[in-house]
mmCIF file of C-alpha atoms in Angstrom:
data_model
loop_
_atom_site.group_PDB
_atom_site.id
_atom_site.type_symbol
_atom_site.label_atom_id
_atom_site.label_comp_id
_atom_site.label_asym_id
_atom_site.label_seq_id
_atom_site.Cartn_x
_atom_site.Cartn_y
_atom_site.Cartn_z
ATOM 1 C CA MET A 2 -255.739 -60.546 -76.104
ATOM 2 C CA GLU A 3 -258.091 -61.043 -79.021
ATOM 3 C CA GLU A 4 -260.542 -58.424 -80.252
ATOM 4 C CA TYR A 5 -264.305 -58.026 -80.661
ATOM 5 C CA ILE A 6 -265.945 -55.568 -83.033
ATOM 6 C CA LEU A 7 -268.960 -53.690 -81.665
ATOM 7 C CA THR A 8 -271.930 -53.774 -84.010
ATOM 8 C CA THR A 9 -273.455 -50.475 -85.053
ATOM 9 C CA LEU A 10 -274.914 -49.417 -88.385
ATOM 10 C CA GLY A 11 -273.045 -46.322 -89.561
ATOM 11 C CA THR A 12 -274.837 -43.063 -88.877
ATOM 12 C CA THR A 13 -278.178 -44.308 -87.629
ATOM 13 C CA LYS A 14 -281.447 -43.381 -86.048
ATOM 14 C CA PHE A 15 -283.680 -45.857 -84.264
ATOM 15 C CA VAL A 16 -286.927 -45.467 -86.176
ATOM 16 C CA LYS A 17 -289.975 -47.699 -85.727
ATOM 17 C CA GLY A 18 -287.814 -50.418 -84.241
ATOM 18 C CA MET A 19 -285.217 -50.397 -87.018
ATOM 19 C CA HIS A 20 -281.772 -48.887 -87.527
ATOM 20 C CA ILE A 21 -282.161 -46.505 -90.459
ATOM 21 C CA LYS A 22 -279.158 -45.028 -92.200
ATOM 22 C CA VAL A 23 -279.797 -41.286 -92.356
ATOM 23 C CA LYS A 24 -277.804 -40.484 -95.477
ATOM 24 C CA ARG A 25 -279.732 -43.040 -97.553
ATOM 25 C CA MET A 26 -283.239 -41.786 -96.868
ATOM 26 C CA ASP A 27 -284.467 -42.893 -100.270
ATOM 27 C CA GLU A 28 -284.135 -46.498 -99.077
ATOM 28 C CA TRP A 29 -286.695 -45.930 -96.329
ATOM 29 C CA PHE A 30 -289.465 -46.577 -98.798
ATOM 30 C CA MET A 31 -288.335 -50.205 -99.114
ATOM 31 C CA LEU A 32 -289.125 -50.661 -95.435
ATOM 32 C CA GLY A 33 -292.797 -49.976 -95.939
ATOM 33 C CA LEU A 34 -292.856 -46.469 -94.479
ATOM 34 C CA ASP A 35 -295.486 -44.494 -96.342
ATOM 35 C CA ALA A 36 -294.971 -40.876 -97.406
ATOM 36 C CA ASN A 37 -296.570 -39.385 -94.294
ATOM 37 C CA GLU A 38 -294.393 -41.519 -92.021
ATOM 38 C CA VAL A 39 -291.289 -40.509 -93.952
ATOM 39 C CA VAL A 40 -292.214 -36.823 -93.665
ATOM 40 C CA GLN A 41 -292.668 -37.200 -89.898
ATOM 41 C CA HIS A 42 -289.251 -38.826 -89.528
ATOM 42 C CA LEU A 43 -287.583 -36.259 -91.804
ATOM 43 C CA VAL A 44 -288.929 -33.512 -89.550
ATOM 44 C CA MET A 45 -287.563 -35.376 -86.544
ATOM 45 C CA LEU A 46 -284.143 -35.833 -88.149
ATOM 46 C CA MET A 47 -283.768 -32.296 -89.504
ATOM 47 C CA LYS A 48 -283.268 -30.644 -86.130
ATOM 48 C CA THR A 49 -279.544 -29.878 -86.110
ATOM 49 C CA PRO A 50 -277.146 -28.391 -88.682
ATOM 50 C CA GLU A 51 -275.128 -31.617 -88.619
ATOM 51 C CA GLU A 52 -278.164 -33.663 -89.556
ATOM 52 C CA LYS A 53 -279.156 -31.190 -92.240
ATOM 53 C CA GLU A 54 -275.779 -31.737 -93.900
ATOM 54 C CA ARG A 55 -276.707 -35.392 -94.401
ATOM 55 C CA TRP A 56 -279.838 -34.474 -96.312
ATOM 56 C CA ASP A 57 -279.958 -36.116 -99.707
ATOM 57 C CA ARG A 58 -281.641 -33.952 -102.336
ATOM 58 C CA ALA A 59 -282.383 -37.011 -104.448
ATOM 59 C CA ALA A 60 -284.376 -38.428 -101.547
ATOM 60 C CA GLU A 61 -286.378 -35.205 -101.344
ATOM 61 C CA LYS A 62 -287.200 -35.414 -105.057
ATOM 62 C CA LYS A 63 -288.236 -39.038 -104.695
ATOM 63 C CA LEU A 64 -290.489 -38.159 -101.770
ATOM 64 C CA LEU A 65 -292.157 -35.394 -103.771
ATOM 65 C CA ALA A 66 -292.541 -37.725 -106.740
ATOM 66 C CA MET A 67 -294.230 -40.281 -104.505
ATOM 67 C CA ILE A 68 -296.726 -37.723 -103.298
ATOM 68 C CA ASN A 69 -297.347 -36.307 -106.782
ATOM 69 C CA ASN A 70 -297.798 -39.756 -108.281
ATOM 70 C CA GLY A 71 -300.628 -40.571 -105.940
ATOM 71 C CA ARG A 72 -298.804 -42.861 -103.516
ATOM 72 C CA THR A 73 -300.773 -41.031 -100.801
ATOM 73 C CA ALA A 74 -304.152 -41.444 -102.487
ATOM 74 C CA LYS A 75 -305.711 -42.501 -99.192
ATOM 75 C CA ASP A 76 -305.244 -39.032 -97.771
ATOM 76 C CA SER A 77 -308.468 -39.052 -95.809
ATOM 77 C CA LYS A 78 -307.590 -42.331 -94.138
ATOM 78 C CA GLU A 79 -304.046 -41.150 -93.384
ATOM 79 C CA GLN A 80 -305.357 -37.931 -91.864
ATOM 80 C CA GLU A 81 -307.742 -39.936 -89.728
ATOM 81 C CA LEU A 82 -304.936 -42.199 -88.558
ATOM 82 C CA ASP A 83 -302.722 -39.192 -87.862
ATOM 83 C CA LYS A 84 -305.496 -37.563 -85.885
ATOM 84 C CA ASP A 85 -305.958 -40.754 -83.918
ATOM 85 C CA LYS A 86 -302.231 -40.959 -83.200
ATOM 86 C CA HIS A 87 -302.110 -37.388 -81.910
ATOM 87 C CA ALA A 88 -305.192 -38.008 -79.791
ATOM 88 C CA VAL A 89 -303.530 -41.026 -78.235
ATOM 89 C CA LYS A 90 -300.311 -39.097 -77.666
ATOM 90 C CA ALA A 91 -302.296 -36.380 -75.939
ATOM 91 C CA MET A 92 -304.000 -39.012 -73.798
ATOM 92 C CA LEU A 93 -300.575 -40.369 -72.831
ATOM 93 C CA GLY A 94 -299.121 -37.000 -72.015
ATOM 94 C CA ALA A 95 -297.067 -36.683 -75.205
ATOM 95 C CA GLY A 96 -299.230 -33.977 -76.652
ATOM 96 C CA GLY A 97 -297.709 -31.048 -74.793
ATOM 97 C CA ALA A 98 -300.099 -28.338 -73.614
ATOM 98 C CA SER A 99 -303.080 -30.038 -75.215
ATOM 99 C CA ALA A 100 -302.858 -33.009 -72.851
ATOM 100 C CA PRO A 101 -305.939 -32.980 -70.585
ATOM 101 C CA VAL A 102 -304.013 -33.978 -67.453
ATOM 102 C CA SER A 103 -300.406 -34.077 -66.320
ATOM 103 C CA ALA A 104 -298.034 -36.198 -68.383
ATOM 104 C CA GLN A 105 -297.285 -38.603 -65.546
ATOM 105 C CA ALA A 106 -300.935 -39.172 -64.661
ATOM 106 C CA SER A 107 -302.083 -39.508 -68.267
ATOM 107 C CA VAL A 108 -299.421 -42.084 -69.099
ATOM 108 C CA GLU A 109 -300.471 -44.159 -66.108
ATOM 109 C CA ASP A 110 -304.174 -43.832 -66.917
ATOM 110 C CA GLY A 111 -304.161 -44.012 -70.701
ATOM 111 C CA MET A 112 -301.735 -46.806 -71.529
ATOM 112 C CA PRO A 113 -303.901 -49.721 -70.234
ATOM 113 C CA ALA A 114 -306.768 -48.666 -72.527
ATOM 114 C CA LEU A 115 -304.425 -48.458 -75.516
ATOM 115 C CA VAL A 116 -302.873 -51.862 -74.769
ATOM 116 C CA ARG A 117 -306.354 -53.333 -74.354
ATOM 117 C CA ARG A 118 -307.186 -52.235 -77.898
ATOM 118 C CA VAL A 119 -304.528 -54.516 -79.350
ATOM 119 C CA SER A 120 -305.216 -57.487 -77.083
ATOM 120 C CA LYS A 121 -307.469 -60.467 -77.737
ATOM 121 C CA GLU A 122 -309.966 -59.109 -75.208
ATOM 122 C CA GLU A 123 -311.261 -56.605 -77.733
ATOM 123 C CA GLU A 124 -313.992 -57.526 -80.192
ATOM 124 C CA LEU A 125 -312.435 -59.200 -83.209
ATOM 125 C CA LYS A 126 -314.511 -57.094 -85.602
ATOM 126 C CA MET A 127 -312.676 -53.934 -84.516
ATOM 127 C CA ILE A 128 -309.649 -54.710 -86.693
ATOM 128 C CA GLU A 129 -309.142 -51.112 -87.845
ATOM 129 C CA LYS A 130 -309.110 -49.796 -84.277
ATOM 130 C CA ARG A 131 -306.677 -52.536 -83.332
ATOM 131 C CA ARG A 132 -304.370 -51.479 -86.146
ATOM 132 C CA ARG A 133 -304.578 -47.833 -85.144
ATOM 133 C CA ALA A 134 -303.728 -48.682 -81.545
ATOM 134 C CA ALA A 135 -300.815 -50.860 -82.643
ATOM 135 C CA GLN A 136 -299.527 -48.059 -84.903
ATOM 136 C CA ALA A 137 -299.866 -45.540 -82.077
ATOM 137 C CA LEU A 138 -297.923 -47.826 -79.727
ATOM 138 C CA THR A 139 -295.220 -48.297 -82.358
ATOM 139 C CA ASN A 140 -294.802 -44.515 -82.629
ATOM 140 C CA ILE A 141 -295.039 -43.768 -78.908
ATOM 141 C CA LEU A 142 -292.776 -46.461 -77.436
ATOM 142 C CA PRO A 143 -289.484 -44.898 -78.683
ATOM 143 C CA GLU A 144 -290.222 -41.625 -76.895
ATOM 144 C CA SER A 145 -288.893 -42.444 -73.412
ATOM 145 C CA VAL A 146 -287.914 -45.177 -70.985
ATOM 146 C CA ARG A 147 -290.877 -44.184 -68.836
ATOM 147 C CA VAL A 148 -293.389 -44.775 -71.639
ATOM 148 C CA ARG A 149 -291.932 -48.239 -72.213
ATOM 149 C CA GLN A 150 -292.034 -49.029 -68.499
ATOM 150 C CA VAL A 151 -295.672 -47.993 -68.257
ATOM 151 C CA ALA A 152 -296.511 -50.030 -71.351
ATOM 152 C CA CYS A 153 -294.949 -53.130 -69.796
ATOM 153 C CA LYS A 154 -296.818 -52.536 -66.571
ATOM 154 C CA ALA A 155 -300.052 -52.278 -68.612
ATOM 155 C CA GLY A 156 -299.429 -55.725 -70.116
ATOM 156 C CA ILE A 157 -298.091 -54.854 -73.555
ATOM 157 C CA LEU A 158 -295.884 -57.959 -73.823
ATOM 158 C CA PRO A 159 -298.789 -60.477 -73.708
ATOM 159 C CA ALA A 160 -300.706 -58.229 -76.121
ATOM 160 C CA ILE A 161 -297.771 -58.238 -78.561
ATOM 161 C CA MET A 162 -297.536 -62.022 -78.310
ATOM 162 C CA ASP A 163 -301.251 -62.208 -79.149
ATOM 163 C CA MET A 164 -300.714 -60.076 -82.255
ATOM 164 C CA MET A 165 -297.843 -62.295 -83.346
ATOM 165 C CA THR A 166 -299.481 -65.658 -82.722
ATOM 166 C CA MET A 167 -303.296 -65.563 -82.616
ATOM 167 C CA ASP A 168 -305.337 -66.650 -85.644
ATOM 168 C CA TRP A 169 -307.275 -63.373 -85.679
ATOM 169 C CA SER A 170 -304.088 -61.461 -86.488
ATOM 170 C CA ASP A 171 -302.892 -60.551 -90.002
ATOM 171 C CA PRO A 172 -299.587 -59.634 -91.737
ATOM 172 C CA HIS A 173 -299.977 -55.934 -90.971
ATOM 173 C CA LEU A 174 -300.488 -56.596 -87.266
ATOM 174 C CA HIS A 175 -297.541 -59.007 -87.343
ATOM 175 C CA ARG A 176 -295.402 -56.207 -88.738
ATOM 176 C CA LEU A 177 -296.585 -53.724 -86.097
ATOM 177 C CA SER A 178 -296.153 -56.215 -83.255
ATOM 178 C CA LEU A 179 -292.529 -56.817 -84.281
ATOM 179 C CA ALA A 180 -291.921 -53.053 -84.491
ATOM 180 C CA CYS A 181 -293.362 -52.615 -80.977
ATOM 181 C CA LEU A 182 -291.188 -55.419 -79.641
ATOM 182 C CA SER A 183 -288.097 -53.901 -81.276
ATOM 183 C CA ASN A 184 -288.827 -50.563 -79.652
ATOM 184 C CA LEU A 185 -289.259 -52.206 -76.248
ATOM 185 C CA SER A 186 -286.060 -54.212 -76.576
ATOM 186 C CA VAL A 187 -283.789 -51.164 -76.458
ATOM 187 C CA ASP A 188 -283.983 -51.163 -72.644
ATOM 188 C CA LEU A 189 -281.733 -53.671 -70.892
ATOM 189 C CA HIS A 190 -284.165 -54.389 -68.068
ATOM 190 C CA ILE A 191 -286.991 -55.051 -70.552
ATOM 191 C CA LYS A 192 -285.106 -57.179 -73.108
ATOM 192 C CA GLU A 193 -284.354 -59.912 -70.566
ATOM 193 C CA THR A 194 -288.060 -60.022 -69.681
ATOM 194 C CA ILE A 195 -288.894 -60.339 -73.378
ATOM 195 C CA GLY A 196 -286.478 -63.226 -73.712
ATOM 196 C CA ARG A 197 -287.677 -64.921 -70.544
ATOM 197 C CA ALA A 198 -291.253 -64.723 -71.834
ATOM 198 C CA GLY A 199 -290.256 -67.070 -74.668
ATOM 199 C CA SER A 200 -290.703 -64.569 -77.501
ATOM 200 C CA ILE A 201 -287.411 -65.203 -79.354
ATOM 201 C CA PRO A 202 -288.586 -68.385 -81.173
ATOM 202 C CA TYR A 203 -291.806 -66.625 -82.241
ATOM 203 C CA VAL A 204 -289.883 -63.614 -83.578
ATOM 204 C CA ALA A 205 -287.512 -65.917 -85.474
ATOM 205 C CA LYS A 206 -290.425 -67.499 -87.351
ATOM 206 C CA PHE A 207 -290.937 -64.248 -89.247
ATOM 207 C CA LEU A 208 -287.443 -64.527 -90.743
ATOM 208 C CA VAL A 209 -288.495 -67.413 -92.977
ATOM 209 C CA LEU A 210 -290.075 -66.552 -96.320
ATOM 210 C CA ASP A 211 -292.260 -68.918 -98.295
ATOM 211 C CA PRO A 212 -289.929 -70.205 -101.064
ATOM 212 C CA THR A 213 -292.877 -71.063 -103.310
ATOM 213 C CA LEU A 214 -293.830 -67.397 -103.716
ATOM 214 C CA LYS A 215 -292.167 -65.292 -106.408
ATOM 215 C CA SER A 216 -292.921 -62.042 -104.588
ATOM 216 C CA HIS A 217 -293.871 -61.003 -101.082
ATOM 217 C CA SER A 218 -296.049 -58.259 -99.633
ATOM 218 C CA ILE A 219 -294.510 -55.151 -98.115
ATOM 219 C CA ASP A 220 -295.823 -56.287 -94.717
ATOM 220 C CA THR A 221 -294.014 -59.610 -95.036
ATOM 221 C CA ILE A 222 -290.768 -57.998 -96.208
ATOM 222 C CA THR A 223 -290.836 -55.396 -93.453
ATOM 223 C CA SER A 224 -291.611 -58.068 -90.865
ATOM 224 C CA VAL A 225 -288.398 -59.869 -91.830
ATOM 225 C CA ALA A 226 -286.439 -56.642 -91.293
ATOM 226 C CA HIS A 227 -288.187 -55.862 -87.984
ATOM 227 C CA ALA A 228 -287.667 -59.424 -86.745
ATOM 228 C CA SER A 229 -283.954 -59.319 -87.635
ATOM 229 C CA ALA A 230 -283.535 -55.947 -85.929
ATOM 230 C CA CYS A 231 -285.468 -57.150 -82.884
ATOM 231 C CA LEU A 232 -283.290 -60.239 -82.466
ATOM 232 C CA TRP A 233 -280.155 -58.109 -82.820
ATOM 233 C CA SER A 234 -281.408 -55.709 -80.156
ATOM 234 C CA LEU A 235 -282.418 -58.545 -77.809
ATOM 235 C CA ALA A 236 -278.876 -59.939 -77.997
ATOM 236 C CA VAL A 237 -277.088 -56.668 -77.225
ATOM 237 C CA GLY A 238 -275.608 -56.778 -73.736
ATOM 238 C CA GLU A 239 -277.839 -59.641 -72.593
ATOM 239 C CA ILE A 240 -275.993 -62.951 -72.220
ATOM 240 C CA ARG A 241 -279.108 -64.858 -71.123
ATOM 241 C CA ASN A 242 -280.880 -63.911 -74.327
ATOM 242 C CA LYS A 243 -277.867 -65.020 -76.358
ATOM 243 C CA GLN A 244 -278.126 -68.411 -74.691
ATOM 244 C CA ARG A 245 -281.783 -68.584 -75.752
ATOM 245 C CA PHE A 246 -280.778 -68.649 -79.423
ATOM 246 C CA SER A 247 -280.972 -72.335 -80.275
ATOM 247 C CA GLU A 248 -279.276 -73.824 -83.327
ATOM 248 C CA ALA A 249 -282.678 -73.821 -85.087
ATOM 249 C CA ILE A 250 -283.141 -70.088 -84.398
ATOM 250 C CA MET A 251 -279.628 -69.315 -85.588
ATOM 251 C CA ASP A 252 -280.365 -71.265 -88.755
ATOM 252 C CA LYS A 253 -283.321 -68.933 -89.403
ATOM 253 C CA VAL A 254 -281.131 -65.855 -88.833
ATOM 254 C CA LEU A 255 -278.563 -67.230 -91.277
ATOM 255 C CA ARG A 256 -281.253 -67.828 -93.896
ATOM 256 C CA VAL A 257 -281.762 -64.071 -94.097
ATOM 257 C CA LEU A 258 -278.202 -63.754 -95.413
ATOM 258 C CA ASP A 259 -279.348 -65.618 -98.536
ATOM 259 C CA TYR A 260 -282.107 -63.085 -99.327
ATOM 260 C CA ASP A 261 -280.244 -61.351 -102.133
ATOM 261 C CA THR A 262 -282.855 -58.821 -103.238
ATOM 262 C CA LYS A 263 -282.861 -55.055 -102.953
ATOM 263 C CA ASP A 264 -285.968 -54.870 -100.761
ATOM 264 C CA LEU A 265 -284.451 -57.282 -98.211
ATOM 265 C CA ARG A 266 -281.090 -55.534 -97.991
ATOM 266 C CA TYR A 267 -281.845 -54.025 -94.597
ATOM 267 C CA ALA A 268 -282.887 -57.403 -93.264
ATOM 268 C CA ARG A 269 -279.511 -58.850 -94.322
ATOM 269 C CA LYS A 270 -277.714 -56.045 -92.487
ATOM 270 C CA MET A 271 -279.748 -56.676 -89.351
ATOM 271 C CA ALA A 272 -279.035 -60.412 -89.546
ATOM 272 C CA CYS A 273 -275.284 -59.787 -89.918
ATOM 273 C CA GLY A 274 -275.406 -57.434 -86.952
ATOM 274 C CA CYS A 275 -277.325 -60.000 -84.902
ATOM 275 C CA ILE A 276 -274.713 -62.691 -85.603
ATOM 276 C CA ALA A 277 -271.859 -60.307 -84.788
ATOM 277 C CA GLU A 278 -273.532 -59.393 -81.497
ATOM 278 C CA LEU A 279 -274.203 -63.016 -80.557
ATOM 279 C CA CYS A 280 -270.480 -63.729 -80.885
ATOM 280 C CA ILE A 281 -269.335 -60.961 -78.532
ATOM 281 C CA GLY A 282 -268.100 -62.761 -75.424
ATOM 282 C CA ASN A 283 -266.789 -66.203 -74.691
ATOM 283 C CA GLU A 284 -270.003 -68.229 -74.683
ATOM 284 C CA SER A 285 -268.711 -71.322 -76.449
ATOM 285 C CA SER A 286 -272.186 -72.851 -76.864
ATOM 286 C CA VAL A 287 -273.394 -69.819 -78.844
ATOM 287 C CA LYS A 288 -270.424 -69.922 -81.214
ATOM 288 C CA GLU A 289 -270.670 -73.706 -81.555
ATOM 289 C CA ASN A 290 -274.342 -73.449 -82.549
ATOM 290 C CA LEU A 291 -273.503 -70.802 -85.147
ATOM 291 C CA GLN A 292 -270.737 -72.965 -86.584
ATOM 292 C CA LYS A 293 -273.050 -75.991 -86.767
ATOM 293 C CA ALA A 294 -275.630 -73.847 -88.564
ATOM 294 C CA GLY A 295 -273.019 -72.916 -91.197
ATOM 295 C CA ALA A 296 -272.331 -69.296 -90.221
ATOM 296 C CA MET A 297 -268.772 -69.235 -91.560
ATOM 297 C CA LYS A 298 -269.666 -70.315 -95.098
ATOM 298 C CA LYS A 299 -272.662 -67.954 -95.168
ATOM 299 C CA LEU A 300 -270.702 -64.905 -94.004
ATOM 300 C CA ILE A 301 -267.513 -65.196 -96.076
ATOM 301 C CA PRO A 302 -269.204 -64.477 -99.465
ATOM 302 C CA LEU A 303 -270.694 -61.307 -97.968
ATOM 303 C CA LEU A 304 -267.180 -59.873 -97.574
ATOM 304 C CA ARG A 305 -267.355 -59.223 -101.335
ATOM 305 C CA ASN A 306 -270.810 -57.658 -101.211
ATOM 306 C CA PRO A 307 -270.773 -54.124 -102.690
ATOM 307 C CA ASP A 308 -272.892 -52.755 -99.827
ATOM 308 C CA VAL A 309 -270.422 -51.283 -97.324
ATOM 309 C CA GLU A 310 -272.576 -51.995 -94.273
ATOM 310 C CA ILE A 311 -273.130 -55.608 -95.265
ATOM 311 C CA HIS A 312 -269.451 -56.439 -95.785
ATOM 312 C CA ARG A 313 -268.491 -54.463 -92.666
ATOM 313 C CA LEU A 314 -270.997 -56.286 -90.465
ATOM 314 C CA ALA A 315 -270.078 -59.629 -92.041
ATOM 315 C CA ALA A 316 -266.411 -58.948 -91.226
ATOM 316 C CA SER A 317 -267.397 -57.980 -87.675
ATOM 317 C CA ALA A 318 -269.361 -61.203 -87.294
ATOM 318 C CA LEU A 319 -266.436 -63.307 -88.538
ATOM 319 C CA CYS A 320 -263.968 -61.458 -86.324
ATOM 320 C CA ASN A 321 -266.139 -62.085 -83.262
ATOM 321 C CA LEU A 322 -266.926 -65.683 -84.209
ATOM 322 C CA ILE A 323 -263.270 -66.730 -84.265
ATOM 323 C CA SER A 324 -262.220 -64.666 -81.236
ATOM 324 C CA ASN A 325 -261.145 -67.005 -78.403
ATOM 325 C CA ASN A 326 -262.652 -69.910 -80.352
ATOM 326 C CA ALA A 327 -260.218 -72.666 -81.336
ATOM 327 C CA GLY A 328 -262.841 -74.595 -83.313
ATOM 328 C CA GLY A 329 -263.829 -71.459 -85.193
ATOM 329 C CA LYS A 330 -260.218 -70.686 -86.074
ATOM 330 C CA LYS A 331 -259.700 -74.207 -87.403
ATOM 331 C CA GLU A 332 -262.730 -73.905 -89.693
ATOM 332 C CA ALA A 333 -261.708 -70.385 -90.731
ATOM 333 C CA LYS A 334 -258.268 -71.648 -91.776
ATOM 334 C CA LYS A 335 -259.887 -74.316 -93.970
ATOM 335 C CA CYS A 336 -262.067 -71.640 -95.594
ATOM 336 C CA GLY A 337 -259.085 -69.339 -96.281
ATOM 337 C CA LEU A 338 -260.540 -66.541 -94.156
ATOM 338 C CA VAL A 339 -257.244 -64.670 -93.777
ATOM 339 C CA GLU A 340 -257.037 -64.273 -97.548
ATOM 340 C CA HIS A 341 -260.678 -63.124 -97.794
ATOM 341 C CA LEU A 342 -260.152 -60.546 -95.034
ATOM 342 C CA CYS A 343 -256.917 -59.330 -96.628
ATOM 343 C CA GLY A 344 -258.825 -58.839 -99.871
ATOM 344 C CA LEU A 345 -261.469 -56.772 -98.077
ATOM 345 C CA LEU A 346 -258.877 -54.725 -96.200
ATOM 346 C CA MET A 347 -257.099 -53.956 -99.475
ATOM 347 C CA ALA A 348 -260.286 -53.110 -101.392
ATOM 348 C CA THR A 349 -262.358 -51.043 -98.949
ATOM 349 C CA THR A 350 -261.850 -47.379 -98.130
ATOM 350 C CA ASN A 351 -264.404 -47.439 -95.306
ATOM 351 C CA LYS A 352 -262.620 -47.011 -91.968
ATOM 352 C CA ASP A 353 -265.096 -49.159 -90.022
ATOM 353 C CA ALA A 354 -264.861 -51.977 -92.571
ATOM 354 C CA GLN A 355 -261.059 -51.765 -92.421
ATOM 355 C CA TYR A 356 -261.227 -51.959 -88.636
ATOM 356 C CA ALA A 357 -263.426 -55.066 -88.759
ATOM 357 C CA ALA A 358 -261.248 -56.796 -91.374
ATOM 358 C CA ALA A 359 -258.053 -55.949 -89.494
ATOM 359 C CA GLY A 360 -259.561 -57.267 -86.264
ATOM 360 C CA GLY A 361 -260.389 -60.570 -87.931
ATOM 361 C CA ILE A 362 -256.888 -60.895 -89.379
ATOM 362 C CA TYR A 363 -255.344 -60.092 -86.001
ATOM 363 C CA ASN A 364 -257.431 -62.750 -84.251
ATOM 364 C CA LEU A 365 -256.730 -65.438 -86.837
ATOM 365 C CA ALA A 366 -253.312 -64.866 -88.389
ATOM 366 C CA THR A 367 -250.273 -66.903 -87.391
ATOM 367 C CA HIS A 368 -246.704 -66.884 -88.609
ATOM 368 C CA LYS A 369 -247.786 -69.146 -91.497
ATOM 369 C CA ASP A 370 -250.086 -66.392 -92.845
ATOM 370 C CA LEU A 371 -247.274 -63.861 -93.333
ATOM 371 C CA GLU A 372 -246.857 -64.785 -96.984
ATOM 372 C CA THR A 373 -250.556 -64.105 -97.685
ATOM 373 C CA ILE A 374 -250.418 -60.805 -95.783
ATOM 374 C CA GLU A 375 -247.320 -59.698 -97.709
ATOM 375 C CA ARG A 376 -248.803 -60.822 -101.038
ATOM 376 C CA TYR A 377 -251.817 -58.537 -100.499
ATOM 377 C CA GLY A 378 -249.568 -55.751 -99.196
ATOM 378 C CA VAL A 379 -251.809 -55.018 -96.191
ATOM 379 C CA MET A 380 -249.181 -55.037 -93.436
ATOM 380 C CA PRO A 381 -248.912 -51.205 -93.403
ATOM 381 C CA LYS A 382 -252.696 -50.964 -92.991
ATOM 382 C CA LEU A 383 -252.688 -53.592 -90.248
ATOM 383 C CA LEU A 384 -250.011 -51.660 -88.351
ATOM 384 C CA SER A 385 -251.932 -48.395 -88.749
ATOM 385 C CA VAL A 386 -255.281 -49.686 -87.463
ATOM 386 C CA PRO A 387 -255.474 -49.638 -83.630
ATOM 387 C CA VAL A 388 -257.165 -53.037 -83.372
ATOM 388 C CA SER A 389 -254.244 -54.758 -85.156
ATOM 389 C CA ALA A 390 -251.388 -52.374 -84.355
ATOM 390 C CA ASN A 391 -249.560 -55.077 -82.375
ATOM 391 C CA ILE A 392 -249.679 -57.660 -85.155
ATOM 392 C CA GLY A 393 -245.970 -57.123 -85.851
ATOM 393 C CA ALA A 394 -245.067 -58.359 -82.375
ATOM 394 C CA LYS A 395 -247.578 -61.195 -82.614
ATOM 395 C CA LEU A 396 -246.090 -62.444 -85.898
ATOM 396 C CA GLN A 397 -242.503 -61.495 -84.973
ATOM 397 C CA VAL A 398 -242.256 -58.891 -87.728
ATOM 398 C CA ASP A 399 -240.237 -55.661 -87.639
ATOM 399 C CA ALA A 400 -238.647 -53.279 -90.112
ATOM 400 C CA GLU A 401 -235.423 -55.324 -90.317
ATOM 401 C CA ASN A 402 -237.263 -58.635 -90.540
ATOM 402 C CA PRO A 403 -240.468 -57.935 -92.590
ATOM 403 C CA LEU A 404 -241.199 -61.619 -93.217
ATOM 404 C CA GLY A 405 -240.616 -62.740 -89.655
ATOM 405 C CA MET A 406 -237.711 -64.987 -90.640
ATOM 406 C CA ALA A 407 -236.136 -66.814 -87.727
#
C-alpha cells in the first residue's frame, strides 16, 4: 500500500483566510496586515501558556518599530474602521453584552444588510462603505460555522463574485473578496457550493502576475497568497472540486512556484500545499493534468529550497503525485526523484520534512534504487520513519543482506 502525506503548515492559525505560522509573526507584515490587524491577532493568539512560548521577541520589536515609525499614520481612519467593525459585530451578535438583541436573532437580521453593502446593488460611489463591509465580513466569517451559514443564506457568494469580477471593483476589494472566500471554504458543505458556482477559475486568475511590472502592490501580492490558500482549502476533502481544476488552472497554480521573492513566499507555500492536496486520492485525471502542466519539474527544485515549509510541502506534493500513479513514477524515475528525495532526507532535521521525503522514497523506490539509497546512507532513517518502516521488506533488505542481493 502506497502512502499519502497530509498537507498542513506547521504550527498554524487560520487568520483572514490564510494559514499563518505563529512562530514567525514578523512575516505577517508581508501579507499586508497593518499594525492594528497584527495587534488584534496577537491578542487572539496569546491566550494560552503554550502559545505564549511561541512568542518571538524580535517580532514584538518590529511591531513597535512599525508603530513608532509612523506606519499607522492614518490612526483616525483606522479607529473609524475599528469602530465600524465592532458596530457590525454587535449587530451580528458578536459583540457580547452590547449586542442590542439576541445573538441568533441579530445574525439572522443583520447579515443581509452587511452583504448588501458589498454587492453591486449598492451605489457605486459608496466605495469606502463597501470596503468597510468587506473588511468586517472578512473578520467575522472565521468566528463560527453558524455565521458562515447565515452569510451564505444572505447571498454572500454572489456578492463575493461581484467583488472579484465587476468593473467597479478594485485591487483592495479583490483582496478582501478572496479572503472572504477563503474563510468560507473551511466548511465542507460550503466549499462544494463554492466550486459548483464556478468560482475556481475566477480565483485562479489572481495567481497570475503581470510580468511587465517590476514591482507589485501589497494588495496584488496578498491576493496571490489568498487565492493560493483558497484553492488549497477548496481542494481539501472535496473530490468534486479537485475535478474542477482544469489543466489551465493547474498551470496557474504551478506558476506561483516560480515567484522566487520574499514577499511571495507564503503564496509559494500555499501553492505547494494545494498541489499536494490535489494529489491525495486516486483521481488519475487530476494527476495527469498536473503532469501535463509540468508539476514534477517545478516541484523537484523546491526540495533544495532553504525554507523548511516549502521543501516539506514540495516533498509531500511529489509523494502524493507518484502514489498509485504509474505514469508519474515513470517520469519521476527519468528526473532522478529518488536521489533528490534521498538528498533531502539526509539534509533536513525537520521531522515532517523527513516524513514527506521518506514517503516519496517508499512510493517510488525499487530494487534498482538500493545503490542510491545506500550511497546517501539513508536506510536507517527510512527504517525509523513510520511511513517507510516496511521498505526493507519491499526492497528485500535485512541485516544479513543490506543490499538486497539475491
